[in-house]
Amino acid sequence: MAGNLPIAEKRKVIFDWLDNGHKDRGGNVILCEGLGTRLALINISARVKEVRIPSGKNEQEIWDIFSTIVNEIEEKDELYLDITHAFRSLPLLATVIINYLKVMKNIQVRAISYGAMEAVGDIWTVKQIDIEQRDIPVFNLLPFDQLLDFPSLTGGGIKGSRSK
């Protein structure tokens, strides 16, 4: 676990994304490069730790996701989050987890990114575009997380008033 590493080493640990495979409709494994391999290809050295996270297809798995992530994150960790590939409920869960960890473990959120392929077209349209020509926008969602911090920074929120 990252908690046992010296601080300099801890910052080099990246959780999740070893080489792994997804399954096609027939149940056959589709191998893909994980983050560790991709970082190595561009000469970035990082220790990658495999953390199995359920897909979130029922309420129990959603609670398992919550506890798995909360247990992996250490006090004062910095969080870089990519919500590109997720069930639609998971970004909401991520928001809850982030806010919980800010209070309970004093984490700092450094990035929340979303690769918006659908801004270019559906999967079939994008597959027709030569890979060198694909320009998929990546949205920076960190300002929306920072908006959630605003009420606590103003001493509990801004009270609305009505003029009469």
Coordinates of N, CA and C in Angstrom, one line a residue:
M1 N 0.8 -1.2 0.0 CA 0.0 0.0 0.0 C 0.9 1.2 0.0
A2 N 0.4 2.3 -0.6 CA 1.2 3.5 -0.7 C 1.5 4.1 0.6
G3 N 0.8 3.9 1.7 CA 1.0 4.4 3.0 C 2.4 4.0 3.6
N4 N 3.0 2.9 3.1 CA 4.2 2.5 3.7 C 5.4 3.0 2.9
L5 N 5.2 3.8 1.9 CA 6.3 4.3 1.1 C 6.8 5.6 1.6
P6 N 8.1 6.0 1.4 CA 8.5 7.3 1.7 C 7.7 8.3 0.8
I7 N 7.6 9.5 1.2 CA 6.8 10.5 0.5 C 7.2 10.7 -0.9
A8 N 8.5 10.7 -1.2 CA 8.9 10.9 -2.6 C 8.5 9.7 -3.5
E9 N 8.5 8.5 -2.9 CA 8.0 7.3 -3.7 C 6.5 7.3 -3.8
K10 N 5.8 7.7 -2.7 CA 4.4 7.7 -2.7 C 3.8 8.5 -3.8
R11 N 4.4 9.6 -4.1 CA 3.9 10.5 -5.2 C 4.1 9.8 -6.6
K12 N 4.9 8.8 -6.7 CA 5.0 8.1 -7.9 C 4.1 6.9 -8.1
V13 N 3.3 6.6 -7.1 CA 2.4 5.5 -7.2 C 1.1 5.9 -7.9
I14 N 0.7 5.1 -8.8 CA -0.5 5.4 -9.5 C -1.4 4.2 -9.4
F15 N -2.6 4.4 -8.8 CA -3.5 3.2 -8.6 C -4.2 2.9 -9.8
D16 N -4.5 1.6 -10.0 CA -5.3 1.1 -11.1 C -4.6 1.0 -12.4
W17 N -5.1 0.4 -13.3 CA -4.8 0.4 -14.7 C -3.5 -0.3 -15.1
L18 N -3.4 -1.5 -14.6 CA -2.4 -2.4 -15.2 C -2.9 -2.9 -16.5
D19 N -2.1 -3.6 -17.3 CA -2.6 -4.1 -18.5 C -3.7 -5.1 -18.1
N20 N -4.9 -4.9 -18.8 CA -6.0 -5.8 -18.5 C -6.8 -6.0 -19.7
G21 N -7.9 -6.7 -19.6 CA -8.7 -7.0 -20.7 C -10.2 -6.8 -20.4
H22 N -10.9 -6.3 -21.3 CA -12.4 -6.3 -21.2 C -12.9 -7.4 -22.0
K23 N -14.2 -7.7 -21.8 CA -14.8 -8.8 -22.6 C -15.7 -8.3 -23.6
D24 N -15.7 -9.0 -24.8 CA -16.6 -8.7 -25.8 C -17.9 -9.4 -25.5
R25 N -18.9 -9.3 -26.4 CA -20.2 -9.9 -26.2 C -20.2 -11.4 -26.1
G26 N -19.2 -12.0 -26.6 CA -19.1 -13.4 -26.5 C -18.3 -13.9 -25.3
G27 N -17.9 -13.0 -24.5 CA -17.2 -13.3 -23.3 C -15.7 -13.5 -23.5
N28 N -15.2 -13.2 -24.7 CA -13.7 -13.3 -25.0 C -13.0 -12.1 -24.4
V29 N -11.8 -12.3 -23.9 CA -11.1 -11.2 -23.3 C -10.4 -10.4 -24.4
I30 N -10.6 -9.1 -24.3 CA -10.0 -8.1 -25.3 C -8.8 -7.5 -24.5
L31 N -7.6 -7.8 -24.9 CA -6.5 -7.2 -24.1 C -6.2 -5.8 -24.6
C32 N -5.8 -5.0 -23.6 CA -5.5 -3.6 -23.9 C -4.3 -3.2 -23.0
E33 N -3.6 -2.1 -23.5 CA -2.5 -1.6 -22.7 C -3.1 -0.9 -21.5
G34 N -2.5 -1.1 -20.4 CA -2.9 -0.3 -19.2 C -2.0 0.9 -19.1
L35 N -2.3 1.7 -18.0 CA -1.6 2.9 -17.8 C -0.1 2.7 -17.6
G36 N 0.3 1.6 -16.9 CA 1.7 1.3 -16.6 C 2.5 1.2 -17.9
T37 N 1.9 0.4 -18.9 CA 2.6 0.2 -20.2 C 2.6 1.5 -20.9
R38 N 1.6 2.3 -20.9 CA 1.5 3.5 -21.7 C 2.5 4.5 -21.1
L39 N 2.6 4.6 -19.8 CA 3.6 5.5 -19.2 C 5.0 5.1 -19.5
A40 N 5.3 3.8 -19.5 CA 6.6 3.3 -19.8 C 7.0 3.6 -21.3
L41 N 6.0 3.6 -22.2 CA 6.3 3.9 -23.6 C 6.7 5.3 -23.8
I42 N 6.3 6.2 -22.9 CA 6.7 7.6 -23.0 C 7.7 8.0 -21.9
N43 N 8.4 6.9 -21.4 CA 9.5 7.1 -20.5 C 9.2 7.8 -19.2
I44 N 8.0 7.5 -18.7 CA 7.6 8.0 -17.3 C 7.6 6.8 -16.4
S45 N 8.4 7.0 -15.3 CA 8.5 5.9 -14.4 C 7.5 6.1 -13.2
A46 N 6.7 5.0 -13.0 CA 5.7 5.1 -12.0 C 5.4 3.7 -11.5
R47 N 5.2 3.5 -10.2 CA 4.7 2.2 -9.8 C 3.2 2.2 -9.9
V48 N 2.7 1.1 -10.5 CA 1.3 1.0 -10.7 C 0.8 -0.1 -9.8
K49 N -0.3 0.1 -9.1 CA -0.9 -0.8 -8.2 C -2.3 -1.2 -8.7
E50 N -2.5 -2.5 -8.9 CA -3.8 -2.9 -9.3 C -4.8 -2.9 -8.1
V51 N -5.9 -2.2 -8.3 CA -6.9 -2.1 -7.3 C -8.2 -2.5 -8.1
R52 N -8.8 -3.6 -7.7 CA -10.0 -4.1 -8.3 C -11.2 -3.3 -7.8
I53 N -11.9 -2.6 -8.7 CA -13.0 -1.8 -8.3 C -14.2 -2.4 -9.1
P54 N -15.3 -2.7 -8.4 CA -16.5 -3.2 -9.1 C -17.0 -2.2 -10.1
S55 N -17.9 -2.7 -11.0 CA -18.4 -1.9 -12.0 C -19.5 -1.0 -11.6
G56 N -20.2 -1.3 -10.5 CA -21.2 -0.5 -9.9 C -22.6 -0.8 -10.5
K57 N -22.8 -2.1 -10.8 CA -24.1 -2.4 -11.4 C -25.2 -2.7 -10.5
N58 N -25.0 -2.5 -9.2 CA -26.1 -2.6 -8.2 C -25.6 -1.8 -6.9
E59 N -26.6 -1.6 -6.0 CA -26.3 -0.8 -4.8 C -25.1 -1.4 -4.0
Q60 N -25.0 -2.7 -3.8 CA -23.9 -3.3 -3.0 C -22.6 -2.9 -3.7
E61 N -22.5 -3.0 -5.0 CA -21.2 -2.7 -5.7 C -20.9 -1.2 -5.6
I62 N -21.9 -0.4 -5.5 CA -21.7 1.0 -5.4 C -21.1 1.3 -4.0
W63 N -21.6 0.6 -2.9 CA -21.0 0.8 -1.6 C -19.6 0.2 -1.6
D64 N -19.4 -0.9 -2.3 CA -18.0 -1.5 -2.4 C -17.1 -0.6 -3.1
I65 N -17.5 0.1 -4.1 CA -16.7 1.2 -4.7 C -16.3 2.2 -3.7
F66 N -17.3 2.7 -3.0 CA -17.0 3.8 -2.0 C -16.0 3.3 -1.0
S67 N -16.2 2.1 -0.4 CA -15.2 1.7 0.6 C -13.9 1.4 0.1
T68 N -13.8 0.8 -1.1 CA -12.5 0.5 -1.8 C -11.7 1.8 -2.0
I69 N -12.3 2.8 -2.5 CA -11.6 4.0 -2.8 C -11.2 4.7 -1.5
V70 N -12.1 4.8 -0.6 CA -11.8 5.5 0.7 C -10.7 4.8 1.4
N71 N -10.6 3.5 1.4 CA -9.6 2.7 2.0 C -8.2 2.9 1.3
E72 N -8.2 3.1 0.0 CA -6.9 3.2 -0.7 C -6.3 4.6 -0.6
I73 N -7.2 5.6 -0.4 CA -6.7 7.0 -0.3 C -6.1 7.3 1.1
E74 N -4.9 7.9 1.1 CA -4.2 8.2 2.4 C -4.5 9.6 2.8
E75 N -4.2 9.9 4.0 CA -4.3 11.3 4.5 C -3.4 12.2 3.7
K76 N -4.0 13.3 3.3 CA -3.3 14.4 2.5 C -2.9 14.0 1.1
D77 N -3.5 12.9 0.6 CA -3.2 12.5 -0.8 C -3.7 13.6 -1.8
E78 N -3.1 13.6 -3.0 CA -3.5 14.5 -4.1 C -4.3 13.6 -5.0
L79 N -5.4 14.0 -5.5 CA -6.3 13.2 -6.3 C -6.4 13.8 -7.7
Y80 N -6.1 12.9 -8.7 CA -6.3 13.2 -10.1 C -7.3 12.2 -10.7
L81 N -8.5 12.7 -11.1 CA -9.6 11.8 -11.4 C -10.0 12.0 -12.9
D82 N -10.1 10.8 -13.5 CA -10.6 10.8 -14.9 C -11.9 10.0 -14.9
I83 N -13.0 10.7 -15.2 CA -14.3 10.1 -15.1 C -14.9 9.7 -16.5
T84 N -14.0 9.6 -17.5 CA -14.4 9.3 -18.9 C -15.2 8.0 -19.0
H85 N -14.7 6.9 -18.5 CA -15.3 5.6 -18.7 C -16.0 5.2 -17.4
A86 N -17.3 5.5 -17.3 CA -18.0 5.1 -16.1 C -19.5 5.0 -16.3
F87 N -20.2 4.2 -15.5 CA -21.6 4.2 -15.6 C -22.0 5.6 -15.2
R88 N -23.2 6.0 -15.6 CA -23.7 7.4 -15.4 C -23.8 7.8 -13.9
S89 N -24.0 6.8 -13.0 CA -24.1 7.2 -11.6 C -22.7 7.4 -11.0
L90 N -21.6 6.9 -11.6 CA -20.3 6.9 -10.9 C -19.7 8.3 -10.7
P91 N -19.9 9.2 -11.7 CA -19.4 10.6 -11.4 C -20.1 11.2 -10.2
L92 N -21.4 10.9 -10.0 CA -22.0 11.4 -8.8 C -21.4 10.8 -7.5
L93 N -21.2 9.5 -7.6 CA -20.5 8.8 -6.5 C -19.1 9.4 -6.3
A94 N -18.4 9.7 -7.3 CA -17.1 10.3 -7.2 C -17.1 11.6 -6.5
T95 N -18.2 12.4 -6.8 CA -18.3 13.7 -6.1 C -18.5 13.5 -4.6
V96 N -19.3 12.5 -4.2 CA -19.6 12.2 -2.8 C -18.3 11.8 -2.1
I97 N -17.6 10.9 -2.8 CA -16.3 10.3 -2.3 C -15.3 11.5 -2.1
I98 N -15.2 12.3 -3.1 CA -14.2 13.4 -3.0 C -14.5 14.3 -1.8
N99 N -15.8 14.7 -1.6 CA -16.2 15.6 -0.5 C -16.0 14.9 0.8
Y100 N -16.3 13.6 0.9 CA -16.0 12.8 2.1 C -14.5 12.8 2.5
L101 N -13.7 12.6 1.4 CA -12.3 12.5 1.7 C -11.6 13.8 2.0
K102 N -12.2 14.9 1.5 CA -11.7 16.2 1.8 C -11.8 16.5 3.3
V103 N -13.0 16.1 3.9 CA -13.2 16.3 5.3 C -12.5 15.2 6.1
M104 N -12.6 14.0 5.8 CA -12.0 12.9 6.6 C -10.5 12.7 6.5
K105 N -10.0 12.9 5.3 CA -8.6 12.7 5.1 C -7.8 13.9 4.5
N106 N -8.4 15.0 4.5 CA -7.8 16.2 4.1 C -7.0 16.1 2.7
I107 N -7.7 15.5 1.8 CA -7.1 15.3 0.4 C -7.2 16.6 -0.4
Q108 N -6.4 16.7 -1.4 CA -6.5 17.8 -2.4 C -6.8 17.3 -3.7
V109 N -7.8 17.8 -4.4 CA -8.2 17.4 -5.7 C -7.5 18.3 -6.7
R110 N -6.6 17.7 -7.5 CA -5.8 18.4 -8.5 C -6.4 18.5 -9.9
A111 N -7.2 17.4 -10.2 CA -7.8 17.4 -11.6 C -9.0 16.5 -11.6
I112 N -10.0 16.9 -12.3 CA -11.1 16.0 -12.7 C -11.3 16.2 -14.2
S113 N -11.1 15.2 -14.9 CA -11.1 15.2 -16.4 C -12.2 14.3 -17.0
Y114 N -12.7 14.8 -18.1 CA -13.7 13.9 -18.9 C -13.3 14.0 -20.3
G115 N -13.0 12.9 -20.9 CA -12.8 12.8 -22.4 C -14.1 12.6 -23.1
A116 N -14.5 13.7 -23.8 CA -15.8 13.8 -24.4 C -15.9 13.3 -25.8
M117 N -15.7 12.0 -26.0 CA -15.8 11.5 -27.4 C -17.1 11.8 -28.1
E118 N -18.2 11.8 -27.3 CA -19.5 12.1 -27.9 C -19.6 13.5 -28.5
A119 N -18.7 14.4 -28.1 CA -18.7 15.7 -28.7 C -18.2 15.6 -30.2
V120 N -17.5 14.6 -30.5 CA -17.1 14.4 -31.9 C -18.1 13.6 -32.7
G121 N -18.8 12.6 -32.0 CA -19.8 11.8 -32.7 C -20.0 10.5 -31.9
D122 N -20.9 9.7 -32.4 CA -21.1 8.4 -31.8 C -19.9 7.5 -32.1
I123 N -19.8 6.3 -31.4 CA -18.7 5.4 -31.5 C -18.4 5.0 -33.0
W124 N -19.5 4.8 -33.7 CA -19.3 4.4 -35.1 C -18.7 5.5 -36.0
T125 N -19.1 6.7 -35.7 CA -18.6 7.9 -36.5 C -17.1 8.1 -36.1
V126 N -16.8 8.0 -34.8 CA -15.4 8.2 -34.4 C -14.5 7.1 -35.0
K127 N -15.0 5.9 -35.0 CA -14.2 4.8 -35.5 C -13.8 5.0 -37.0
Q128 N -14.6 5.7 -37.7 CA -14.4 6.0 -39.1 C -13.3 7.1 -39.4
I129 N -13.0 7.8 -38.3 CA -12.0 8.9 -38.4 C -10.6 8.3 -38.2
D130 N -9.7 8.6 -39.1 CA -8.3 8.1 -38.9 C -7.8 8.5 -37.5
I131 N -7.1 7.6 -36.8 CA -6.7 7.8 -35.4 C -5.9 9.0 -35.3
E132 N -5.0 9.3 -36.2 CA -4.2 10.5 -36.2 C -5.0 11.8 -36.3
Q133 N -6.2 11.7 -36.8 CA -7.1 12.9 -37.0 C -8.1 13.0 -35.9
R134 N -8.3 12.1 -35.1 CA -9.2 12.2 -34.0 C -8.8 13.2 -33.0
D135 N -9.6 14.2 -32.7 CA -9.3 15.2 -31.8 C -10.5 15.2 -30.7
I136 N -10.3 14.4 -29.7 CA -11.3 14.2 -28.7 C -11.0 15.3 -27.6
P137 N -12.0 16.2 -27.3 CA -11.8 17.2 -26.3 C -11.8 16.5 -24.9
V138 N -11.0 17.1 -24.0 CA -11.0 16.7 -22.6 C -11.4 17.9 -21.8
F139 N -12.5 17.7 -21.1 CA -13.1 18.8 -20.3 C -12.5 18.8 -18.9
N140 N -12.1 20.0 -18.5 CA -11.6 20.2 -17.1 C -12.8 20.4 -16.2
L141 N -13.2 19.5 -15.3 CA -14.3 19.7 -14.5 C -14.0 20.1 -13.1
L142 N -12.7 20.4 -12.8 CA -12.3 20.8 -11.5 C -13.0 22.0 -11.0
P143 N -13.3 23.0 -11.8 CA -14.0 24.2 -11.3 C -15.4 23.9 -10.6
F144 N -16.0 22.8 -11.1 CA -17.3 22.4 -10.5 C -17.1 21.8 -9.2
D145 N -16.0 21.1 -9.0 CA -15.7 20.6 -7.6 C -15.4 21.7 -6.7
Q146 N -14.7 22.7 -7.2 CA -14.3 23.9 -6.4 C -15.6 24.7 -6.0
L147 N -16.6 24.7 -6.8 CA -17.9 25.3 -6.5 C -18.5 24.7 -5.2
L148 N -18.3 23.4 -5.1 CA -18.9 22.7 -3.9 C -18.1 23.1 -2.6
D149 N -16.9 23.6 -2.8 CA -16.2 24.1 -1.6 C -16.6 25.5 -1.2
F150 N -17.2 26.2 -2.1 CA -17.6 27.6 -1.9 C -18.4 27.9 -0.6
P151 N -19.5 27.1 -0.3 CA -20.2 27.4 0.9 C -19.4 27.3 2.2
S152 N -18.5 26.3 2.3 CA -17.7 26.2 3.5 C -16.7 27.3 3.6
L153 N -16.3 27.9 2.5 CA -15.3 29.0 2.5 C -16.0 30.3 2.9
T154 N -17.3 30.4 2.8 CA -18.0 31.6 3.2 C -18.7 31.4 4.6
G155 N -18.2 30.5 5.3 CA -18.7 30.3 6.7 C -20.1 29.7 6.8
G156 N -20.3 28.7 5.9 CA -21.6 28.0 6.0 C -22.6 28.3 4.9
G157 N -22.2 29.1 4.0 CA -23.1 29.4 2.9 C -23.6 30.9 2.9
I158 N -24.1 31.2 1.8 CA -24.6 32.6 1.6 C -26.1 32.5 1.8
K159 N -26.6 33.2 2.7 CA -28.1 33.2 2.9 C -28.8 34.1 1.8
G160 N -29.8 33.5 1.2 CA -30.5 34.3 0.2 C -31.5 35.2 0.9
S161 N -31.8 36.3 0.3 CA -32.8 37.2 0.9 C -33.7 37.7 -0.3
R162 N -34.9 38.0 0.1 CA -35.9 38.5 -0.9 C -36.1 40.0 -0.6
S163 N -36.1 40.7 -1.6 CA -36.5 42.1 -1.5 C -38.0 42.2 -1.5
K164 N -38.5 43.1 -0.7 CA -40.0 43.3 -0.7 C -40.4 44.6 -1.3

